[in-house]
Coordinates of C-alpha atoms in Angstrom, one line a residue:
Chain A
M96 CA -83.8 39.0 -202.1
I97 CA -85.1 35.4 -203.4
G98 CA -87.0 35.6 -206.4
L99 CA -89.5 32.3 -207.4
L100 CA -90.3 32.1 -210.9
D101 CA -93.7 31.2 -211.5
I102 CA -93.8 29.9 -215.0
G103 CA -97.7 28.1 -214.3
V104 CA -95.9 24.6 -214.1
G105 CA -94.9 24.3 -210.7
N106 CA -96.0 24.5 -207.0
I107 CA -95.2 28.0 -205.9
N108 CA -97.2 28.1 -203.1
S109 CA -95.7 25.9 -200.7
F110 CA -92.4 27.8 -201.2
Y111 CA -93.8 31.2 -200.7
F112 CA -95.2 30.3 -197.7
F113 CA -92.5 28.4 -196.4
Y114 CA -90.5 31.5 -196.4
L115 CA -93.3 33.3 -195.2
E116 CA -93.5 31.3 -192.0
N117 CA -89.7 31.9 -191.5
N118 CA -90.2 35.5 -191.7
I119 CA -88.4 35.7 -194.9
K120 CA -90.1 37.9 -197.8
I121 CA -89.8 36.6 -201.4
K122 CA -90.9 37.6 -204.5
I123 CA -93.1 35.7 -206.8
I124 CA -92.0 36.6 -210.6
K125 CA -94.2 35.8 -213.6
S126 CA -92.2 37.6 -216.1
T127 CA -88.6 38.7 -216.9
E128 CA -90.0 42.5 -216.5
E129 CA -90.6 41.8 -212.9
I130 CA -87.1 41.0 -212.1
T131 CA -85.7 43.8 -210.0
E132 CA -82.1 44.8 -209.1
D133 CA -82.4 43.1 -205.4
I134 CA -83.1 39.9 -206.9
D135 CA -80.0 38.0 -206.2
K136 CA -81.1 34.4 -205.8
I137 CA -83.7 32.8 -208.0
I138 CA -85.6 29.5 -207.5
L139 CA -86.8 27.6 -210.3
V140 CA -89.5 24.9 -209.3
G141 CA -90.7 22.1 -211.5
V142 CA -93.5 19.9 -210.7
S143 CA -93.5 19.1 -214.7
S144 CA -92.3 17.1 -217.8
F145 CA -88.9 18.1 -219.3
D146 CA -90.6 19.6 -222.1
T147 CA -93.7 21.4 -220.6
M148 CA -91.1 23.4 -218.2
M149 CA -88.7 24.5 -221.2
R150 CA -91.2 25.5 -223.5
A151 CA -92.6 27.8 -220.2
L152 CA -89.1 29.0 -219.8
N153 CA -88.6 29.7 -223.5
N154 CA -92.0 31.1 -224.1
L155 CA -91.5 33.5 -221.1
N156 CA -88.1 34.4 -222.3
F157 CA -86.4 33.2 -218.9
T158 CA -84.2 30.8 -220.6
N159 CA -82.1 33.6 -221.8
F160 CA -82.5 35.5 -218.7
L161 CA -81.3 32.5 -216.6
K162 CA -78.2 32.1 -218.5
R163 CA -77.2 35.7 -218.2
F164 CA -78.1 35.6 -214.3
V165 CA -75.7 32.8 -213.4
Q166 CA -72.8 34.9 -215.4
N167 CA -72.8 37.0 -212.4
E168 CA -71.2 34.9 -209.6
Q169 CA -72.9 37.1 -206.8
N170 CA -76.3 35.7 -208.2
K171 CA -77.4 32.0 -206.9
L172 CA -79.8 29.6 -208.7
L173 CA -81.4 26.8 -207.3
G174 CA -83.5 24.1 -209.5
I175 CA -85.8 21.8 -207.4
C176 CA -87.0 18.4 -208.7
C177 CA -87.6 19.1 -212.8
G178 CA -85.9 22.7 -212.3
M179 CA -82.5 20.7 -211.4
Q180 CA -83.1 18.4 -214.8
V181 CA -83.4 21.5 -217.0
L182 CA -80.0 22.5 -215.8
G183 CA -78.7 20.1 -218.1
D184 CA -78.4 19.8 -221.7
S185 CA -81.3 17.6 -222.7
S186 CA -83.8 14.9 -221.4
N187 CA -85.3 11.6 -222.7
E188 CA -88.1 12.7 -221.8
G189 CA -88.5 15.3 -224.4
K190 CA -87.0 16.8 -227.2
L191 CA -86.4 20.7 -226.3
S192 CA -83.0 21.6 -225.2
G193 CA -82.1 22.2 -221.4
L194 CA -80.6 25.4 -220.1
G195 CA -77.4 23.7 -220.6
L196 CA -75.9 25.2 -217.4
V197 CA -74.5 21.7 -216.0
Q198 CA -73.2 19.5 -218.5
G199 CA -75.3 16.2 -218.9
N200 CA -78.7 14.8 -219.8
N201 CA -81.5 13.3 -218.2
F202 CA -82.3 9.6 -218.8
L203 CA -85.2 7.4 -217.3
L204 CA -84.5 5.6 -214.4
K205 CA -83.0 2.0 -214.6
N206 CA -84.7 0.8 -211.4
K207 CA -87.5 -1.9 -212.1
I208 CA -89.9 0.1 -210.1
K209 CA -90.5 3.8 -211.3
P210 CA -90.7 6.3 -210.1
H211 CA -88.4 6.7 -207.3
L212 CA -91.0 7.9 -204.7
G213 CA -90.7 8.1 -201.2
W214 CA -88.4 9.2 -198.6
N215 CA -84.8 8.7 -198.9
N216 CA -81.3 9.8 -197.6
L217 CA -78.3 11.4 -198.9
L218 CA -75.1 9.7 -199.2
I219 CA -73.4 12.7 -197.6
N220 CA -70.0 12.5 -198.6
N221 CA -67.1 14.7 -196.1
N222 CA -65.2 15.7 -199.7
I223 CA -67.9 17.9 -200.5
N224 CA -68.2 20.7 -198.1
N225 CA -70.6 23.3 -199.2
K226 CA -73.1 25.8 -197.3
I227 CA -76.1 24.5 -199.2
I228 CA -75.8 21.1 -197.2
S229 CA -74.6 22.7 -193.9
S230 CA -75.9 20.8 -191.2
V231 CA -77.4 18.0 -193.4
E232 CA -76.5 14.8 -192.2
K233 CA -77.0 11.1 -193.4
K234 CA -80.1 10.6 -191.4
D235 CA -82.2 13.4 -192.9
L236 CA -84.9 12.1 -195.0
F237 CA -86.0 13.5 -198.2
Y238 CA -88.9 13.4 -200.4
F239 CA -88.3 12.3 -203.7
L240 CA -90.9 12.0 -206.6
H241 CA -89.5 11.3 -210.1
S242 CA -89.0 9.1 -213.2
Y243 CA -85.8 10.7 -214.7
Y244 CA -82.5 11.3 -213.4
F245 CA -80.0 13.8 -214.3
D246 CA -76.6 12.2 -215.3
I247 CA -74.0 14.8 -214.8
T248 CA -71.0 14.8 -216.7
D249 CA -69.6 18.3 -216.0
L250 CA -66.3 18.2 -214.2
C251 CA -66.9 21.3 -212.7
A252 CA -70.0 20.1 -210.7
N253 CA -69.9 18.4 -207.4
V254 CA -72.7 15.6 -207.1
I255 CA -73.9 14.1 -204.2
F256 CA -76.2 10.9 -204.4
A257 CA -79.1 9.0 -202.8
D258 CA -79.1 5.0 -203.1
Y259 CA -82.2 3.7 -204.7
D260 CA -82.3 -0.2 -204.9
N261 CA -78.9 0.0 -205.5
Y262 CA -78.9 2.7 -208.1
K263 CA -77.3 5.8 -207.3
I264 CA -79.5 8.8 -208.1
P265 CA -78.1 12.1 -208.3
S266 CA -79.7 14.3 -205.7
I267 CA -78.0 17.4 -205.2
V268 CA -75.8 19.2 -207.8
I269 CA -73.3 22.2 -207.0
K270 CA -71.5 24.1 -209.8
K271 CA -70.3 27.3 -208.4
N272 CA -73.2 29.4 -208.0
I273 CA -75.8 26.7 -209.5
Y274 CA -77.4 24.5 -207.2
G275 CA -80.0 21.6 -207.7
V276 CA -82.0 19.3 -205.8
Q277 CA -83.7 16.4 -207.3
F278 CA -85.9 16.1 -204.1
H279 CA -88.7 18.3 -202.9
P280 CA -87.5 20.4 -200.0
E281 CA -90.7 22.1 -199.5
K282 CA -92.3 18.9 -199.1
S283 CA -89.3 17.5 -196.7
H284 CA -90.4 18.4 -193.0
D285 CA -87.3 19.8 -190.9
S286 CA -84.7 18.2 -193.3
G287 CA -86.1 20.2 -196.3
K288 CA -86.2 23.5 -194.2
K289 CA -82.3 23.3 -193.9
I290 CA -82.0 23.3 -197.5
L291 CA -84.2 26.1 -198.4
L292 CA -82.7 28.1 -195.4
N293 CA -79.4 27.5 -196.3
F294 CA -80.1 28.5 -199.7
Y295 CA -81.2 31.6 -198.2
N296 CA -78.1 32.1 -196.3
L297 CA -76.0 31.5 -198.9
Chain B
M253 CA -82.1 3.5 -198.9
I254 CA -85.7 4.2 -199.1
Y255 CA -88.3 3.9 -196.8
P256 CA -92.0 2.6 -197.1
R257 CA -94.2 5.7 -196.4
L258 CA -96.9 5.6 -193.7
I259 CA -99.9 7.7 -195.4
P260 CA -103.1 8.9 -193.5
C261 CA -105.8 8.8 -195.9
L262 CA -108.6 11.2 -195.0
L263 CA -112.0 11.2 -196.4
L264 CA -114.3 14.0 -197.3
D265 CA -118.2 13.8 -197.9
K266 CA -119.8 16.1 -200.1
N267 CA -120.2 19.0 -197.6
G268 CA -116.2 18.9 -197.3
D269 CA -116.6 17.2 -193.8
M270 CA -114.0 14.7 -192.7
V271 CA -115.9 11.1 -192.4
K272 CA -114.5 7.6 -192.1
T273 CA -116.4 4.4 -193.5
I274 CA -116.7 0.9 -192.8
N275 CA -116.8 -1.4 -196.0
F276 CA -117.5 1.9 -198.1
I277 CA -121.2 1.7 -196.5
R278 CA -123.1 5.0 -196.5
E279 CA -124.7 4.3 -193.4
S280 CA -121.6 3.3 -191.3
R281 CA -120.3 7.1 -191.9
R282 CA -119.0 8.6 -189.1
Y283 CA -118.1 12.6 -188.7
I284 CA -114.7 12.7 -187.3
G285 CA -114.0 16.4 -187.8
D286 CA -112.2 19.2 -189.3
I287 CA -110.0 18.3 -192.1
E288 CA -107.9 21.4 -192.1
N289 CA -107.1 20.6 -188.2
A290 CA -106.4 17.0 -188.9
V291 CA -104.0 17.7 -191.7
K292 CA -102.1 20.3 -189.4
I293 CA -101.6 17.9 -186.6
F294 CA -100.3 15.3 -189.3
N295 CA -98.0 18.1 -190.6
E296 CA -96.8 18.6 -186.8
K297 CA -96.2 14.9 -186.4
Q298 CA -94.1 15.2 -189.6
A299 CA -96.1 12.8 -191.5
D300 CA -94.7 11.0 -194.5
E301 CA -97.5 12.0 -196.9
I302 CA -101.1 12.3 -196.9
I303 CA -104.0 11.3 -199.4
V304 CA -107.4 13.1 -199.4
L305 CA -110.2 11.5 -201.1
D306 CA -113.6 13.0 -201.7
I307 CA -115.7 9.7 -201.7
D308 CA -118.8 11.7 -203.0
A309 CA -117.4 13.6 -205.7
S310 CA -117.6 11.3 -208.7
S311 CA -120.9 9.4 -207.7
E312 CA -122.6 12.8 -207.2
R313 CA -120.8 14.3 -210.2
L314 CA -119.3 17.1 -207.9
E315 CA -116.1 19.4 -209.0
P316 CA -112.9 18.9 -206.8
K317 CA -113.0 20.7 -203.6
F318 CA -110.7 23.5 -204.7
D319 CA -110.9 25.6 -201.9
I320 CA -110.0 22.9 -199.4
I321 CA -107.2 21.8 -201.4
K322 CA -105.7 25.4 -201.3
K323 CA -106.1 25.7 -197.4
I324 CA -104.7 22.3 -196.7
A325 CA -101.8 22.5 -199.5
L326 CA -100.8 26.0 -197.8
S327 CA -99.8 24.6 -194.4
C328 CA -98.5 21.4 -195.4
R329 CA -94.5 20.5 -195.2
M330 CA -95.6 17.1 -196.7
P331 CA -96.5 15.5 -200.0
I332 CA -100.5 15.5 -200.8
S333 CA -102.3 13.3 -203.0
Y334 CA -105.9 14.4 -204.0
G335 CA -108.3 12.6 -205.6
G336 CA -112.2 12.6 -206.0
G337 CA -114.2 14.0 -209.2
I338 CA -111.1 14.6 -211.3
K339 CA -112.4 14.1 -214.7
N340 CA -110.0 16.2 -217.0
L341 CA -106.3 17.7 -217.5
D342 CA -107.5 21.2 -216.5
Q343 CA -108.9 20.1 -213.1
A344 CA -105.5 18.4 -212.5
K345 CA -103.6 21.4 -213.5
K346 CA -105.6 23.6 -211.0
I347 CA -105.1 21.3 -208.1
I348 CA -101.3 20.5 -208.9
S349 CA -100.9 24.1 -209.4
L350 CA -102.4 24.6 -205.7
G351 CA -99.5 23.0 -204.1
V352 CA -100.8 18.9 -204.6
E353 CA -97.9 16.7 -205.6
K354 CA -100.2 14.0 -207.3
V355 CA -103.7 13.7 -208.3
V356 CA -105.4 10.2 -207.9
L357 CA -107.8 8.8 -210.3
S358 CA -110.3 6.3 -209.7
S359 CA -113.9 6.3 -211.0
V360 CA -112.8 7.8 -214.4
I361 CA -110.4 5.1 -215.3
F362 CA -113.5 3.2 -216.3
E363 CA -114.8 6.0 -218.3
N364 CA -111.6 7.5 -219.8
I365 CA -108.4 5.8 -219.2
N366 CA -106.7 8.5 -221.3
L367 CA -106.8 11.0 -219.2
V368 CA -104.0 9.0 -217.2
K369 CA -101.9 9.7 -220.4
E370 CA -102.9 13.1 -220.8
I371 CA -101.8 13.8 -217.1
S372 CA -98.5 11.9 -217.3
E373 CA -97.5 13.5 -220.5
F374 CA -98.1 17.1 -219.4
Y375 CA -96.8 16.6 -215.7
G376 CA -94.7 13.3 -216.1
S377 CA -95.7 10.1 -214.6
Q378 CA -94.7 10.8 -210.9
S379 CA -97.9 13.3 -210.7
V380 CA -100.7 10.9 -211.5
A381 CA -101.6 7.9 -209.5
V382 CA -104.7 5.6 -209.4
C383 CA -106.6 4.2 -206.8
I384 CA -108.4 0.8 -207.6
D385 CA -111.3 -0.1 -205.2
I386 CA -111.5 -3.9 -204.8
L387 CA -113.5 -6.5 -203.1
F388 CA -111.9 -9.7 -202.5
I389 CA -114.4 -12.7 -202.4
N390 CA -114.4 -16.5 -203.3
N391 CA -110.9 -16.1 -204.0
E392 CA -111.6 -13.4 -206.7
I393 CA -110.7 -10.0 -207.0
K394 CA -113.9 -7.7 -207.9
L395 CA -113.4 -4.1 -209.3
F396 CA -115.7 -1.3 -208.1
S397 CA -115.9 2.3 -208.7
H398 CA -118.0 5.4 -207.5
N399 CA -117.4 4.7 -204.1
G400 CA -118.5 1.1 -204.2
N401 CA -121.7 1.7 -205.9
K402 CA -120.6 0.8 -209.5
Y403 CA -119.4 -3.1 -209.8
H404 CA -117.4 -3.6 -213.3
S405 CA -117.8 -7.5 -214.0
D406 CA -116.4 -6.9 -217.4
H407 CA -113.1 -5.9 -216.2
N408 CA -109.9 -7.6 -214.8
I409 CA -107.5 -6.2 -212.6
L410 CA -104.4 -7.8 -214.3
D411 CA -105.4 -6.4 -217.6
L412 CA -106.4 -2.9 -215.8
I413 CA -103.3 -2.6 -214.2
K414 CA -101.2 -3.5 -217.5
K415 CA -103.4 -0.7 -219.2
I416 CA -102.9 1.9 -216.7
Q417 CA -99.0 1.4 -216.5
E418 CA -98.9 1.7 -220.2
K419 CA -100.8 4.8 -220.2
G420 CA -98.0 6.2 -217.5
V421 CA -99.3 6.0 -214.2
G422 CA -96.8 6.8 -211.5
E423 CA -98.2 5.1 -208.5
L424 CA -101.0 2.5 -208.1
I425 CA -103.3 2.2 -204.9
I426 CA -105.1 -0.7 -204.0
N427 CA -108.1 0.1 -202.0
S428 CA -109.8 -2.8 -200.0
I429 CA -113.7 -2.4 -199.8
D430 CA -113.9 -5.6 -197.4
R431 CA -111.1 -4.4 -195.1
D432 CA -112.3 -0.8 -195.2
G433 CA -112.8 0.5 -191.6
T434 CA -112.6 -2.9 -190.2
M435 CA -109.0 -2.5 -188.6
S436 CA -108.5 -6.3 -188.9
G437 CA -105.2 -6.1 -191.0
Y438 CA -104.6 -5.7 -194.8
N439 CA -105.7 -8.3 -197.0
L440 CA -102.7 -10.2 -198.2
E441 CA -104.4 -13.1 -199.8
Y442 CA -104.9 -11.7 -203.2
I443 CA -101.5 -9.6 -203.7
D444 CA -99.5 -12.5 -204.7
N445 CA -101.3 -13.0 -208.1
I446 CA -100.8 -9.3 -208.8
Y447 CA -97.5 -8.1 -207.2
K448 CA -95.1 -9.6 -209.9
N449 CA -96.9 -7.3 -212.6
I450 CA -96.7 -4.2 -210.9
L451 CA -94.0 -2.0 -212.2
V452 CA -94.8 1.5 -210.3
P453 CA -94.6 2.1 -206.7
L454 CA -97.6 0.2 -204.7
T455 CA -99.7 1.5 -202.0
L456 CA -102.2 -0.6 -200.3
L457 CA -105.0 0.5 -198.0
G458 CA -107.8 -0.6 -196.2
G459 CA -107.8 -2.7 -193.0
A460 CA -104.6 -1.3 -190.9
G461 CA -105.6 -1.2 -187.1
E462 CA -102.2 -1.6 -185.5
V463 CA -98.6 -1.5 -185.9
D464 CA -98.3 -5.1 -186.6
H465 CA -100.5 -5.0 -189.6
F466 CA -97.8 -2.8 -191.1
K467 CA -94.7 -5.0 -190.2
D468 CA -97.1 -8.1 -191.8
V469 CA -97.0 -6.3 -195.2
I470 CA -93.4 -5.4 -195.2
K471 CA -92.6 -9.1 -194.1
K472 CA -94.5 -10.2 -197.4
I473 CA -93.7 -7.4 -200.0
A474 CA -91.7 -4.6 -201.1
V475 CA -94.4 -2.2 -200.7
S476 CA -94.2 1.6 -201.4
G477 CA -96.8 3.1 -199.3
L478 CA -99.1 1.7 -196.2
A479 CA -102.0 3.9 -196.5
A480 CA -104.6 3.9 -193.5
G481 CA -107.5 5.9 -192.1
S482 CA -109.0 4.2 -188.9
F483 CA -105.3 3.6 -187.9
F484 CA -104.5 7.1 -187.6
I485 CA -107.9 8.8 -186.6
Y486 CA -108.9 6.2 -184.1
K487 CA -107.2 5.8 -180.5
S488 CA -107.8 2.1 -180.9
K489 CA -110.2 -0.4 -181.9
K490 CA -112.6 1.0 -179.8
K491 CA -112.7 3.9 -182.3
G492 CA -112.4 6.8 -180.1
V493 CA -111.1 9.9 -182.2
L494 CA -107.5 10.6 -181.7
I495 CA -105.7 11.9 -184.6
N496 CA -102.0 10.2 -184.0
Y497 CA -98.9 9.0 -185.8
P498 CA -96.7 6.2 -184.8
N499 CA -92.8 6.5 -184.5
K500 CA -91.5 4.9 -187.3
K501 CA -88.7 3.3 -185.5
T502 CA -91.0 1.1 -183.8
I503 CA -91.9 -0.3 -187.4
F504 CA -88.9 -0.2 -189.6

């Protein structure tokens, strides 16, 4: 079952009702004690700044829990928006350390116009074949809203990019059982639905 | 490649009714219908985003309409921006926790511009937009707030844009009072003077009445959002109410 971390900084209702509409029951988790044996997938949502999110994860003891959780490769973790950025080691947006699950750091976008705001497509690469992007095509549009980008240096990770004014924006990261998406699948209509259902079906 | 967003902008009055105005004039207000219903239709039509503005909250010192925000956000598979009556960080937190991507600040920036900074530091710039209401007359941009009731003769738009960008705003919405509800096209005469100073995504609001009006803007500037009220709620310039959303392929 999917567990949705509610650390007080994200928009969890959209996810809860998305899955409910698709007849999938998920569990909202506010503390580590609420994580039961049947939780084998976790969604980490952040509409947040880096430090606000890490502070919440640290205070609730989720940081250590998540590091242990992904050691079991049967478990799956999906970080969304700031939830993808905190998978990394650090961010120029803040001072706190990230989860360190995917090597790389977050930097302010180099574009003149920031944030990267709007609907963008992914530069789908045939070399990356993963169930999380099953049936996702080049024409699928996703809603992006972010000022920082995750510069992924992890050699074990696969990255799918989007193009924003000739800058390549890391948009999906896949490292074994760890997944991250920079855009908001919960707000991306039918294209986003594919990603969220693919995660459920992993 | 990123595409400009086509954004229905829906107005709420103090009773929570969805209304449409002309030139912000109170007497011009027309009741349009139930906002939840309208949002559901835009959601089905896969709109890029919606902006919901409570136009009475600041002038009548009312709280944001949390109950309506909650209902709208639940059924939305698209991004929502909400403005009206937001005066502090706690209200912004509550709104965002209900499932809203961006809060829109307007009147408050003339009273406490630091709120932009407080929200952007807590959530990041991407979560805070500012809407500036302007009147363009005699080749001059005049700034207003409180639903057009307060004129700020002591403020200059370029200085204001500079200040709110320094405070970390993530989007700038420029709302044209003189084009509101006229369906006569966006006012692009003033845009050259300010465009080059804008370092955040720019959304224009006020005046769209037909698909060509969107095209006129795109031809001239790299705009991030094209927002409108009448265009999306009226069938034509005769203003029969019909919630609609165009096929984007006809525009881009």
